[in-house]
mmCIF file of C-alpha atoms and ligand atoms in Angstrom:
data_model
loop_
_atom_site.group_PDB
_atom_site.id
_atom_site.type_symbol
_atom_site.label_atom_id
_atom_site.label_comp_id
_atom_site.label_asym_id
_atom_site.label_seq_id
_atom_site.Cartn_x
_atom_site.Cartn_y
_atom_site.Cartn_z
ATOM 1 C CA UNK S 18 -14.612 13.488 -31.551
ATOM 2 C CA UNK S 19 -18.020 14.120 -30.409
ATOM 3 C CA UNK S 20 -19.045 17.486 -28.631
ATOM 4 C CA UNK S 21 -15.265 17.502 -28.158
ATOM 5 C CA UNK S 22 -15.169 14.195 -26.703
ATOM 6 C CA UNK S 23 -12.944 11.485 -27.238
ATOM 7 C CA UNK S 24 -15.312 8.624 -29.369
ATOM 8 C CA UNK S 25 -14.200 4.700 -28.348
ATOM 9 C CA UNK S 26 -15.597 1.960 -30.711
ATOM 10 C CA UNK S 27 -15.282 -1.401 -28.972
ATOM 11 C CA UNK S 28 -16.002 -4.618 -30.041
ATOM 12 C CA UNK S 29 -16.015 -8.270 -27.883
ATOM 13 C CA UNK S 30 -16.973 -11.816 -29.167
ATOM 14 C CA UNK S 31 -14.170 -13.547 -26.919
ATOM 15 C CA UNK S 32 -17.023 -16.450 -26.042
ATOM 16 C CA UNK S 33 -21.228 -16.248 -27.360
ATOM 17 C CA UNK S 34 -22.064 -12.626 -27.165
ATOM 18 C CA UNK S 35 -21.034 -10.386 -29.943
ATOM 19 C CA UNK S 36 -20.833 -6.547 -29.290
ATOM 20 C CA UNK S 37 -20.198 -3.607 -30.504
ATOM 21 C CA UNK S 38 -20.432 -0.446 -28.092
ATOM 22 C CA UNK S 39 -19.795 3.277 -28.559
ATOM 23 C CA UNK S 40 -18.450 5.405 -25.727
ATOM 24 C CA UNK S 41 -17.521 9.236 -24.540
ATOM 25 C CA UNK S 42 -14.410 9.995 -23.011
ATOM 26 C CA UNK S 43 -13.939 6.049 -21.730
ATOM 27 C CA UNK S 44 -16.806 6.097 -18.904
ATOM 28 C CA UNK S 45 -20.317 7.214 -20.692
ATOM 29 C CA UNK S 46 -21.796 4.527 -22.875
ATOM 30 C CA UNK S 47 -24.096 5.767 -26.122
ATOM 31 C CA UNK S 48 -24.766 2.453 -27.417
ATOM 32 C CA UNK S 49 -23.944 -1.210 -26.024
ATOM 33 C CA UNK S 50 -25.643 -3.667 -28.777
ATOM 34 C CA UNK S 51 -25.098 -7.321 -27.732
ATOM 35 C CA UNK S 52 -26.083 -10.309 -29.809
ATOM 36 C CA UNK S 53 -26.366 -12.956 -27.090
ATOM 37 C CA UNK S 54 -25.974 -16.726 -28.659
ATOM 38 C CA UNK S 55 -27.522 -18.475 -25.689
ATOM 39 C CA UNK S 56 -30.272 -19.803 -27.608
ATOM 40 C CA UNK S 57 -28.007 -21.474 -30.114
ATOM 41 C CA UNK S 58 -25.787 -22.975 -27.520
ATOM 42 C CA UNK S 59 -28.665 -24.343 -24.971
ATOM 43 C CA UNK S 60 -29.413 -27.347 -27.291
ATOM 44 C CA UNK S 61 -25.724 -28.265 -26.941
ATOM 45 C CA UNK S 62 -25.352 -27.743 -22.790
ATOM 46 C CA UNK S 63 -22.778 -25.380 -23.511
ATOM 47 C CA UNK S 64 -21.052 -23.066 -25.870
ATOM 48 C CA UNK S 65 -19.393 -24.594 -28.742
ATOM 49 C CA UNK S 66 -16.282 -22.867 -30.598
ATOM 50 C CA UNK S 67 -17.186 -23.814 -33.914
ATOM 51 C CA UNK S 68 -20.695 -22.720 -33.748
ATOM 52 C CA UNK S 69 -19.585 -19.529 -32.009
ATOM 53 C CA UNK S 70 -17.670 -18.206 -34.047
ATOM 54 C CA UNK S 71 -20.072 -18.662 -37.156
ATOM 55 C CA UNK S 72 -22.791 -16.931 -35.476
ATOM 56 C CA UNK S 73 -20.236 -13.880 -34.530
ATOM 57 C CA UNK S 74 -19.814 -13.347 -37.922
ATOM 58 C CA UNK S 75 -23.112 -13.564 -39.302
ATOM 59 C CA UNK S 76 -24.009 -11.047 -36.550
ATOM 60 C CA UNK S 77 -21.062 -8.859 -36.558
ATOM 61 C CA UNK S 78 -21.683 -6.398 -39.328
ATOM 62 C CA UNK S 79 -25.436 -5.450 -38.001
ATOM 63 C CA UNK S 80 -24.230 -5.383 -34.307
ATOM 64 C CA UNK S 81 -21.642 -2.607 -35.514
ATOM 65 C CA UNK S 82 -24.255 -0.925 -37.849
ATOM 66 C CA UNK S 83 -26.971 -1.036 -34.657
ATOM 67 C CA UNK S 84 -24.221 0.298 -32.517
ATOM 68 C CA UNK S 85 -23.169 3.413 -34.670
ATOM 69 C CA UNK S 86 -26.816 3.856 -35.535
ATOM 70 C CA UNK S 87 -27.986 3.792 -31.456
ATOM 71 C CA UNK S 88 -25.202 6.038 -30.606
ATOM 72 C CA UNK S 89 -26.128 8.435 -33.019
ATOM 73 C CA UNK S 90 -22.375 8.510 -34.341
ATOM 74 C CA UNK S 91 -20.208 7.990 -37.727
ATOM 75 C CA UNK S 92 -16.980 6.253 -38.287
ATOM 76 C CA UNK S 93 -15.414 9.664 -39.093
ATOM 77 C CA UNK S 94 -16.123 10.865 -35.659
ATOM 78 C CA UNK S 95 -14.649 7.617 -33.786
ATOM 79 C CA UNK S 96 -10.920 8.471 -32.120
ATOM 80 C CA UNK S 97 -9.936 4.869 -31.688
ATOM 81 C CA UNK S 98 -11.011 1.237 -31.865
ATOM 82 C CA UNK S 99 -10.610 -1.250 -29.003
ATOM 83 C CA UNK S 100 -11.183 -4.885 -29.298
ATOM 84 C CA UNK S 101 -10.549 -8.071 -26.827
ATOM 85 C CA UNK S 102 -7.645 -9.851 -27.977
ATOM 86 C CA UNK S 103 -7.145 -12.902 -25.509
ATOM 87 C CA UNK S 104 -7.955 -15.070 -23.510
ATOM 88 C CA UNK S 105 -11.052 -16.863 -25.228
ATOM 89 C CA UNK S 106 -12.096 -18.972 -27.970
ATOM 90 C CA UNK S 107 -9.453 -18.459 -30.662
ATOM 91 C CA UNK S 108 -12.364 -18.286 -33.835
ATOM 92 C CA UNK S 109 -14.622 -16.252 -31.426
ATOM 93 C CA UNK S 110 -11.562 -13.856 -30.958
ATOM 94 C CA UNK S 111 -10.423 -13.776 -34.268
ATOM 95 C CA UNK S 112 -13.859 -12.025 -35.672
ATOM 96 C CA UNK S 113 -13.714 -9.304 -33.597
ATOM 97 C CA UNK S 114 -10.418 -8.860 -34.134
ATOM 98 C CA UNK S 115 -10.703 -8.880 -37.905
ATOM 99 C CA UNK S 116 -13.423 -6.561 -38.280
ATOM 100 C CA UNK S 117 -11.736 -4.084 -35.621
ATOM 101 C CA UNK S 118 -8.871 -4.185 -37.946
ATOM 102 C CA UNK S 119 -10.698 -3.638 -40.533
ATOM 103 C CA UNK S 120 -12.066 -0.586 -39.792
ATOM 104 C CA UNK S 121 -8.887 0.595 -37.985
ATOM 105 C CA UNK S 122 -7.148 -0.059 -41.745
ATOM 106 C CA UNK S 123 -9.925 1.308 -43.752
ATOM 107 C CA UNK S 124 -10.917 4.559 -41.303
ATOM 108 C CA UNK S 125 -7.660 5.297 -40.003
ATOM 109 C CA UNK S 126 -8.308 4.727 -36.910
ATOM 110 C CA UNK S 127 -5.860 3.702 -33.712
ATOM 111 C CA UNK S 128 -6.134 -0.046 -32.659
ATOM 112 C CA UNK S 129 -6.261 -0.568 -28.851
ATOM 113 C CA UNK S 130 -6.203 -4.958 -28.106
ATOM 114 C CA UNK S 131 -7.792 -5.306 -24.516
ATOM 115 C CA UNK S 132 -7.241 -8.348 -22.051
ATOM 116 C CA UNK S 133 -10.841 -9.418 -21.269
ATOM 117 C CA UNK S 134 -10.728 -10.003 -17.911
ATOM 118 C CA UNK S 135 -9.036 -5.878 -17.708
ATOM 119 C CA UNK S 136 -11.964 -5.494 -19.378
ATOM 120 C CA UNK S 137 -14.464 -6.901 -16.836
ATOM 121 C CA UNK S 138 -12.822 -4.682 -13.944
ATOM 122 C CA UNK S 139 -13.456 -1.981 -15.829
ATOM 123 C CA UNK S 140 -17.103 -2.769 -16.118
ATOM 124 C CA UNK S 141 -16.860 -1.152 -12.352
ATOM 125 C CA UNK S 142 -16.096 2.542 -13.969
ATOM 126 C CA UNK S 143 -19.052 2.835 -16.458
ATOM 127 C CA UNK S 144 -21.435 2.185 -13.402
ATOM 128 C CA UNK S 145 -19.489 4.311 -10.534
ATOM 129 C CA UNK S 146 -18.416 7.632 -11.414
ATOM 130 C CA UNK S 147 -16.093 8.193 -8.375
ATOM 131 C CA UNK S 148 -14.448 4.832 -8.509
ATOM 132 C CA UNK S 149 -10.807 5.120 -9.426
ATOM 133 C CA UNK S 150 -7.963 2.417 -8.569
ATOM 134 C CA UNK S 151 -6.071 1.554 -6.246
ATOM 135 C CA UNK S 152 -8.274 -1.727 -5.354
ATOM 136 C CA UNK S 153 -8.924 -5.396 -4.882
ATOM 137 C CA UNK S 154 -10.786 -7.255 -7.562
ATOM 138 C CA UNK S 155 -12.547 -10.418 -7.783
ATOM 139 C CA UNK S 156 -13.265 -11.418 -11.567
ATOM 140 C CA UNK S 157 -15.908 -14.585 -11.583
ATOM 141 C CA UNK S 158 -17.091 -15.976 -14.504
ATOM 142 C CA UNK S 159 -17.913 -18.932 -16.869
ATOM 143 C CA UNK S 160 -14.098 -18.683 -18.008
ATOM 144 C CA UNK S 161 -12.113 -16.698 -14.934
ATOM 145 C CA UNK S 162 -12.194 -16.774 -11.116
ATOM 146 C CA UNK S 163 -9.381 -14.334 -10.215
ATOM 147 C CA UNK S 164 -8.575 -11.912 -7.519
ATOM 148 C CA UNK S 165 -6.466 -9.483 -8.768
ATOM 149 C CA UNK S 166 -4.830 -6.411 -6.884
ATOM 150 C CA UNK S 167 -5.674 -3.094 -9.645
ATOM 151 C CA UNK S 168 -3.297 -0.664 -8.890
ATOM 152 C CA UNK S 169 -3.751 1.689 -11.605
ATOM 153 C CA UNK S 170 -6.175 2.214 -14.727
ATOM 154 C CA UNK S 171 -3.285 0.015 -16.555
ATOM 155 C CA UNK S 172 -1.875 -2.023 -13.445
ATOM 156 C CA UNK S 173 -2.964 -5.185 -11.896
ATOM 157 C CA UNK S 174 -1.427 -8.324 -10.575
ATOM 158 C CA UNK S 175 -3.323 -11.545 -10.234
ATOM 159 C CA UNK S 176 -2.725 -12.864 -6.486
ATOM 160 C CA UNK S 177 -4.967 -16.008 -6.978
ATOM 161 C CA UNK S 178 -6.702 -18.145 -9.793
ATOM 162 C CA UNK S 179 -8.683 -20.905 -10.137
ATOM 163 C CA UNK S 180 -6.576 -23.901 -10.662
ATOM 164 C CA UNK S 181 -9.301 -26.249 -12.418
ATOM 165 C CA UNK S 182 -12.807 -24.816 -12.826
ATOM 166 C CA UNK S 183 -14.073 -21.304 -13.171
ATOM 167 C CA UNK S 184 -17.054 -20.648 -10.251
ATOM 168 C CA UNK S 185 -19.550 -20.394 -13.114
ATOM 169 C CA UNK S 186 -18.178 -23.899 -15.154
ATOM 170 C CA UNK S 187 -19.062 -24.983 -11.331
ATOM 171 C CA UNK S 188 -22.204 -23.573 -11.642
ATOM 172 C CA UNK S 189 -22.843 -24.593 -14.890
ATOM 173 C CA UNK S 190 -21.843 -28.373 -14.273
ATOM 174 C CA UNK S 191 -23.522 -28.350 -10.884
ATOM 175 C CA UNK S 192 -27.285 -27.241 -12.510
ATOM 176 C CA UNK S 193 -26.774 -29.747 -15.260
ATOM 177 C CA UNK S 194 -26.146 -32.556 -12.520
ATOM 178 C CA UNK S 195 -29.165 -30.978 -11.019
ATOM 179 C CA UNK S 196 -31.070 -31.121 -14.091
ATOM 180 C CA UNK S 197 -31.655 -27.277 -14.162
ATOM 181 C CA UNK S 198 -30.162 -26.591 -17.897
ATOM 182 C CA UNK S 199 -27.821 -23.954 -19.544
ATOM 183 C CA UNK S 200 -26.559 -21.145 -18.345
ATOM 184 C CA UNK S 201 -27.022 -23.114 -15.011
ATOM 185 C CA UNK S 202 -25.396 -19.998 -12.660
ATOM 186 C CA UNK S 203 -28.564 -18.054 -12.652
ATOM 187 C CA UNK S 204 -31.051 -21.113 -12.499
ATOM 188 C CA UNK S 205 -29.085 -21.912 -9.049
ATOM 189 C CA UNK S 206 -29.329 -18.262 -7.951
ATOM 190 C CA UNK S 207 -32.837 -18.458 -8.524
ATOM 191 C CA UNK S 208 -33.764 -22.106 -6.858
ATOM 192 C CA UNK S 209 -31.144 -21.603 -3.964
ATOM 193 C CA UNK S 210 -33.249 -19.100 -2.396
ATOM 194 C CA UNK S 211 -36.119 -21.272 -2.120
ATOM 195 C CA UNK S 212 -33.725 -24.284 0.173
ATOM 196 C CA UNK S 213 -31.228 -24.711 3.036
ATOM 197 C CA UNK S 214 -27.827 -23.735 2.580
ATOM 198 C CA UNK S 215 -26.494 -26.036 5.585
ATOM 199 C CA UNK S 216 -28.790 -29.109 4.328
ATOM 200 C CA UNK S 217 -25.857 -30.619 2.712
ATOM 201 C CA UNK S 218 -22.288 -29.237 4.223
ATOM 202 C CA UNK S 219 -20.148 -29.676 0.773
ATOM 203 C CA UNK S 220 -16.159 -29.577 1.433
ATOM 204 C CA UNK S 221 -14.656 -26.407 1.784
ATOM 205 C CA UNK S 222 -11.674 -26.145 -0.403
ATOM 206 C CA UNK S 223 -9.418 -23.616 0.554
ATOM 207 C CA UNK S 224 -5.949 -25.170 -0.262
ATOM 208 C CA UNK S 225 -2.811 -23.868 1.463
ATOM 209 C CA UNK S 226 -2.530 -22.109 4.146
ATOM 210 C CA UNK S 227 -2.478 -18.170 2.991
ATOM 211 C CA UNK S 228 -3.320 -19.352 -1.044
ATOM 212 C CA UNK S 229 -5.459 -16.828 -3.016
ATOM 213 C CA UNK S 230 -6.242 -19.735 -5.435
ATOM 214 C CA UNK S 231 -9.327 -21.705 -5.839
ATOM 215 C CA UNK S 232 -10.165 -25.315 -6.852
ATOM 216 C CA UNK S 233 -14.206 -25.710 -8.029
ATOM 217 C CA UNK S 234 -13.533 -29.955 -9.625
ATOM 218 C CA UNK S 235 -13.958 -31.384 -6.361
ATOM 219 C CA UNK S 236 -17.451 -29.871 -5.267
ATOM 220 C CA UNK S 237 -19.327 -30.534 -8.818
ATOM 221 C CA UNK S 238 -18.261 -34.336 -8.011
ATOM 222 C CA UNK S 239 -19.233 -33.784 -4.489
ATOM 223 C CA UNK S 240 -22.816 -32.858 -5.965
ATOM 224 C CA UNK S 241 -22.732 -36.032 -7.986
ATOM 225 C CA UNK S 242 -21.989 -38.333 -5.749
ATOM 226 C CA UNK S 243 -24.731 -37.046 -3.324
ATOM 227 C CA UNK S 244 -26.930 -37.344 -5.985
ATOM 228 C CA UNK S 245 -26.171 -40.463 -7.367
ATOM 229 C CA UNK S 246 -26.320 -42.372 -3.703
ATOM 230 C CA UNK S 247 -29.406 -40.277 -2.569
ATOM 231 C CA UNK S 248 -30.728 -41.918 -5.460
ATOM 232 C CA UNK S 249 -29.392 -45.271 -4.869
ATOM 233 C CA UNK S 250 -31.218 -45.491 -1.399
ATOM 234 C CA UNK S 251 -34.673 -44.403 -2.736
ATOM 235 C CA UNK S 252 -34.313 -41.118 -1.361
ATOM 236 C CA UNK S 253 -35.811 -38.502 -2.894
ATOM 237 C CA UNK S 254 -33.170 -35.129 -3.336
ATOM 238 C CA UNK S 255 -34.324 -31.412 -3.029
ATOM 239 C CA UNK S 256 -33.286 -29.653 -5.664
ATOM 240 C CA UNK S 257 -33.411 -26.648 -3.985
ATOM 241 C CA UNK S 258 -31.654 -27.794 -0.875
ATOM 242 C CA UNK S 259 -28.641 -28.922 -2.860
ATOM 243 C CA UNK S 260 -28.520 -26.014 -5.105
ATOM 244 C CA UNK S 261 -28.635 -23.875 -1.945
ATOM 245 C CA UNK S 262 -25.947 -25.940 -0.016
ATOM 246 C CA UNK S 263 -23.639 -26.298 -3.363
ATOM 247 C CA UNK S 264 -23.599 -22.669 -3.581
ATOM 248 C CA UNK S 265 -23.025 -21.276 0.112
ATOM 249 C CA UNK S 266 -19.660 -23.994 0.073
ATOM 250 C CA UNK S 267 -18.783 -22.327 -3.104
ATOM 251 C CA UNK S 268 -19.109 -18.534 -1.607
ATOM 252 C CA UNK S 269 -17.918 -19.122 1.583
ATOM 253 C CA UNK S 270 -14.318 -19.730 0.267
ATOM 254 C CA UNK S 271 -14.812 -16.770 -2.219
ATOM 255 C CA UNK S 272 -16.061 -14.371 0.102
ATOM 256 C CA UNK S 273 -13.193 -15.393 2.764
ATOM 257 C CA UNK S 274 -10.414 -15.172 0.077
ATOM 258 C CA UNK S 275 -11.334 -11.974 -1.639
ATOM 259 C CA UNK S 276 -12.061 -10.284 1.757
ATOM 260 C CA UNK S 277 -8.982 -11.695 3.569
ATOM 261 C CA UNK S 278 -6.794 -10.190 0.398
ATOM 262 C CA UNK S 279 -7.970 -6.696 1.132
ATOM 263 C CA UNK S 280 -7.743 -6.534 4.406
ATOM 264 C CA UNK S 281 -3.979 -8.396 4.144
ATOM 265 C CA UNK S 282 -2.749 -5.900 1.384
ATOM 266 C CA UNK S 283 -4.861 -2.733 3.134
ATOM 267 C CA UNK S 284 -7.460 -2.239 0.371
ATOM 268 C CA UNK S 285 -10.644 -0.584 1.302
ATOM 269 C CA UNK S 286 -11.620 -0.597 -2.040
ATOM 270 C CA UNK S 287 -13.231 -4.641 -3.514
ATOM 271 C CA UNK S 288 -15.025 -4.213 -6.633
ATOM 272 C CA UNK S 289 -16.727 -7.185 -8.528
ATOM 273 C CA UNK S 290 -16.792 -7.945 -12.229
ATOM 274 C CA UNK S 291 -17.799 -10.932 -14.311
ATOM 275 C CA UNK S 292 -21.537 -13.032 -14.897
ATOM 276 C CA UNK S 293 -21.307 -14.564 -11.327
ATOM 277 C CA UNK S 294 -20.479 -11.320 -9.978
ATOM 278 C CA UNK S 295 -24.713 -10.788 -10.614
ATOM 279 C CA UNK S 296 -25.238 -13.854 -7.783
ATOM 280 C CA UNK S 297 -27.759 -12.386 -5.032
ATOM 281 C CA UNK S 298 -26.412 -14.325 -2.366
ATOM 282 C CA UNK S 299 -22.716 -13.416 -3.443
ATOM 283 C CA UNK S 300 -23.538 -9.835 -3.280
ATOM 284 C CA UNK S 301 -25.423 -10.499 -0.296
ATOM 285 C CA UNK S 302 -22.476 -11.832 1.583
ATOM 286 C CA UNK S 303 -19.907 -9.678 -0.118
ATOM 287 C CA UNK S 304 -22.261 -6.585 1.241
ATOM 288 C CA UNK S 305 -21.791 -8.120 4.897
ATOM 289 C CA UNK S 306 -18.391 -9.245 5.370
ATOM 290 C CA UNK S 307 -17.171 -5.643 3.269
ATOM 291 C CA UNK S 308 -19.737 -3.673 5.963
ATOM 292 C CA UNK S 309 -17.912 -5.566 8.965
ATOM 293 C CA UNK S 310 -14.165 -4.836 7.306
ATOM 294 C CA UNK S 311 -14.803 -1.616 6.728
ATOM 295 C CA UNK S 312 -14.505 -2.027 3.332
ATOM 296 C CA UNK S 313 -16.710 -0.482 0.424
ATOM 297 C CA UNK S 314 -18.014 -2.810 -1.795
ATOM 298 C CA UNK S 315 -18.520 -2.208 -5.901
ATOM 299 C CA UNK S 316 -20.358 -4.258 -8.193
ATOM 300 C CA UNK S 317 -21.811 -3.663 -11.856
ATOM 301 C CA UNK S 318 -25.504 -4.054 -12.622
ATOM 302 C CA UNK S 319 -26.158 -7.491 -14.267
ATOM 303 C CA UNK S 320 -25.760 -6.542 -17.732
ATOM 304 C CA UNK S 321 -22.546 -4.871 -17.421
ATOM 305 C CA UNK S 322 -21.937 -7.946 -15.266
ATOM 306 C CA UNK S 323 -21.718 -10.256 -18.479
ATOM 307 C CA UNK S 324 -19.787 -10.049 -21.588
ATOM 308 C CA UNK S 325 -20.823 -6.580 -23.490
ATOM 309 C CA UNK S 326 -18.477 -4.491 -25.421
ATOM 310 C CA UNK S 327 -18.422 -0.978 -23.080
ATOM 311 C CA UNK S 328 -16.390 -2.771 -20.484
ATOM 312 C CA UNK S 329 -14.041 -3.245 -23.684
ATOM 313 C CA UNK S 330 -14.051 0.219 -24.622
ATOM 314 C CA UNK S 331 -13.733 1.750 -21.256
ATOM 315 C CA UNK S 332 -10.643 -0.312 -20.748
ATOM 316 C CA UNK S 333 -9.382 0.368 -24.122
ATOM 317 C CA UNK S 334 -9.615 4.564 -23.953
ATOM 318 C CA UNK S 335 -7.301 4.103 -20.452
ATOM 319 C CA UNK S 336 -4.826 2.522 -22.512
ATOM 320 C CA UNK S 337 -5.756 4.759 -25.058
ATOM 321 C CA UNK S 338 -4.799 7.426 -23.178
ATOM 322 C CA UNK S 339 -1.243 6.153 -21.565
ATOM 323 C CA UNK S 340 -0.509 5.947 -24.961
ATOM 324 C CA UNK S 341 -0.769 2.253 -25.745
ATOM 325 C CA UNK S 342 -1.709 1.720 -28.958
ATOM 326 C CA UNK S 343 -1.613 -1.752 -31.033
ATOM 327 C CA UNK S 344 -0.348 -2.159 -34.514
ATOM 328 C CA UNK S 345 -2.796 -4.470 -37.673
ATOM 329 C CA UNK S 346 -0.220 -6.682 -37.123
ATOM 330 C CA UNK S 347 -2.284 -7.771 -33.423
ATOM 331 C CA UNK S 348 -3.480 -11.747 -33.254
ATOM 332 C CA UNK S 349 -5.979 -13.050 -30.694
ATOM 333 C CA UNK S 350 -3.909 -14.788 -27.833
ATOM 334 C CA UNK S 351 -6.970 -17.354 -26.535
ATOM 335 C CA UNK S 352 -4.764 -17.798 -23.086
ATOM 336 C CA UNK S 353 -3.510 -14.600 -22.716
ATOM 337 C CA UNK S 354 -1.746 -13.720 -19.331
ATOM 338 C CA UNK S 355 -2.862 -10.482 -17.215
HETATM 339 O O1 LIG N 401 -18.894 -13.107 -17.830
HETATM 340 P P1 LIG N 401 -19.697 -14.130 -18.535
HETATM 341 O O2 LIG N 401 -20.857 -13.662 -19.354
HETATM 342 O O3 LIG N 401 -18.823 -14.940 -19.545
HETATM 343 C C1 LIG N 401 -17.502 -15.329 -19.340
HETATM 344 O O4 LIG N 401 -16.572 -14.511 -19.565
HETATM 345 O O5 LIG N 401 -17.343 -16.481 -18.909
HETATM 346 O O6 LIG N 401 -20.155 -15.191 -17.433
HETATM 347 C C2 LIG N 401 -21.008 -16.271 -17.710
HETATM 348 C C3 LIG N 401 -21.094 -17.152 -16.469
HETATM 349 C C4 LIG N 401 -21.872 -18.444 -16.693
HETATM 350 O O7 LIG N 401 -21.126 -19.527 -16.153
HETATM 351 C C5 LIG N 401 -23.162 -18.221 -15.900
HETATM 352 O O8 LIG N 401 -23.723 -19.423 -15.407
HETATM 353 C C6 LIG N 401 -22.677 -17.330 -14.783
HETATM 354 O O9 LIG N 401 -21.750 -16.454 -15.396
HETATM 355 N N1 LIG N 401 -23.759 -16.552 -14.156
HETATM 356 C C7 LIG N 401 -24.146 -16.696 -12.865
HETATM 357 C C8 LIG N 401 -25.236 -15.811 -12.671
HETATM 358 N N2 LIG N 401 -25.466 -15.152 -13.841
HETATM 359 C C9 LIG N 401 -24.541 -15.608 -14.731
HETATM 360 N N3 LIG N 401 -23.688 -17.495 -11.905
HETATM 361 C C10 LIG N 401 -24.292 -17.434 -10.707
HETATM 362 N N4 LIG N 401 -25.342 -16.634 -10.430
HETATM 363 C C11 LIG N 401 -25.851 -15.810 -11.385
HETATM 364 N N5 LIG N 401 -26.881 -15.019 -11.095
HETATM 365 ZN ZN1 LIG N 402 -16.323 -12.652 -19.671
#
């Protein structure tokens, strides 16, 4: 306890970023350290497991020390340890997990394993102060695109998933095509503004009639193929056209999905979590189909947006505090179910 506040330690390295972050009472970070890997993994096009996980555990001691030190706190006074067990990178996972044991064993501390994408939602409650559940969720990121109904602190239910690629894979794949480089979701935010969204009118993939579920494959070999015969007739592309145009057939189908869930299962609540979740033109319009619904709309600020350890520990002290506590005996899960 601090002040007489409950102290969270959290800790995430489910994909490149390791962190360590030290809360009060669940929703008021002191310290968020995060040791991004980017760098490392830009050379490759992507993140690679093997690599990943050697660089979490080279930084994971000094991201913990940094994170105590920042928050101005000592092991004694942490109340409980959470830690992402699943879904990620197995080797990435099991670092985290090892040293959160670790000090849970050698401190005496509660362990509290949180689902990562919970974790992301959560993200939401550091920023907004009032927010509190019921709601509808959209989690978008380089690993997840899920809309998921939160009912509680400690309830959700997925209603759709991506059946193929995650939005930001899409992204990712789509700049590379492009020639734009790793992480490719923000490169496209940034060059999309600059060309016309209707210049190239990429499928639409909605699936079924009524289906919360998404399917990205097709539109990064849509992209390609545009390319590749653009090219074939001497035709020069626009980057920034396609960028723009691969993008708005991406968020249309988002934006109609996550809306049309809320307004189906009478949410006036959507919040957004996960690194796409930072897209200006998502936000953008998420901001105007939400206004026209009547709905209010909830995102985190762009560094809450990505992987960080307070979205960990925020989700960990609900569970925390329902009373659901983990034993040593906790192993990573890298496709654990919500
Ligand atoms: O949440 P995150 O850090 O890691 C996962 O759990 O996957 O998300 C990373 C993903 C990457 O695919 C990255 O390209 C994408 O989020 N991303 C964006 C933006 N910023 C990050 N995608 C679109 N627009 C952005 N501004
Ligand atoms: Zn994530």
């Amino acid at each position: 306890m601090k002040d007489g506040k409950l102290v969270t330690m959290a800790i995430e390295s489910s994909c490149d970023e390791t962190s360590v972050a030290i809360l009060l009472e669940g929703r008021q970070v002191l310290s968020n350290i995060i040791a991004s890997q980017i760098k490392v993994h830009q050379v490759f096009g992507g993140v690679v497991p093997e690599i990943a996980s050697r660089h979490h555990l080279d930084n994971i001691n000094r991201v913990t020390e940094e994170a105590l030190k920042e928050a101005g706190v000592t092991m004694e006074e942490v109340d409980m340890i959470g830690v992402t067990y699943g879904p990620g990178l197995v080797g990435a996972l099991l670092i985290g997990l090892a040293t959160a044991k670790a000090f849970a064993l050698a401190a005496g501390k509660p362990l509290v394993g949180v689902h990562h994408i919970q974790g992301h939602i959560s993200a939401n409650y550091i920023e907004h102060k009032e927010l509190e559940p019921p709601f509808m969720a959209l989690v978008i990121s380089g690993g997840h695109t899920n809309i998921v109904e939160v009912t509680g602190y400690n309830q959700c239910r997925v209603l759709g998933q991506t059946r193929d690629d995650a939005a930001g894979e899409a992204y990712d794949k789509v700049a590379r095509v492009l020639g734009l480089g790793y992480p490719g979701g923000p490169k496209i935010d940034k060059i999309a503004r600059e060309g016309d969204p209707h210049a190239v009118e990429f499928k639409r993939v909605f699936l079924e009639k009524d289906s919360l579920d998404f399917s990205f494959s097709g539109i990064k070999t849509g992209v390609l193929n545009y390319v590749n015969s653009e090219k074939q007739a001497g035709r020069e592309i626009c980057v920034a056209d396609v960028a723009a145009s691969f993008q708005q057939a991406v968020l249309d189908v988002i934006v109609a999905k996550t809306v049309g869930a809320a307004t189906r299962m009478k949410k006036d609540k959507i919040v957004m979590a996960g690194g796409v979740a930072s897209n200006s033109r998502l936000r953008a319009m998420m901001e105007e189909a939400c206004k026209k619904e009547g709905i209010a709309l909830y995102y985190p600020s762009p560094v809450l947006c990505t992987d960080n350890a307070a979205m960990i520990g925020c989700a960990a002290y609900y569970k925390f505090k329902a009373g659901q506590t983990d034993g040593l005996d906790l192993d990573a899960v890298p496709h654990l179910p919500l």
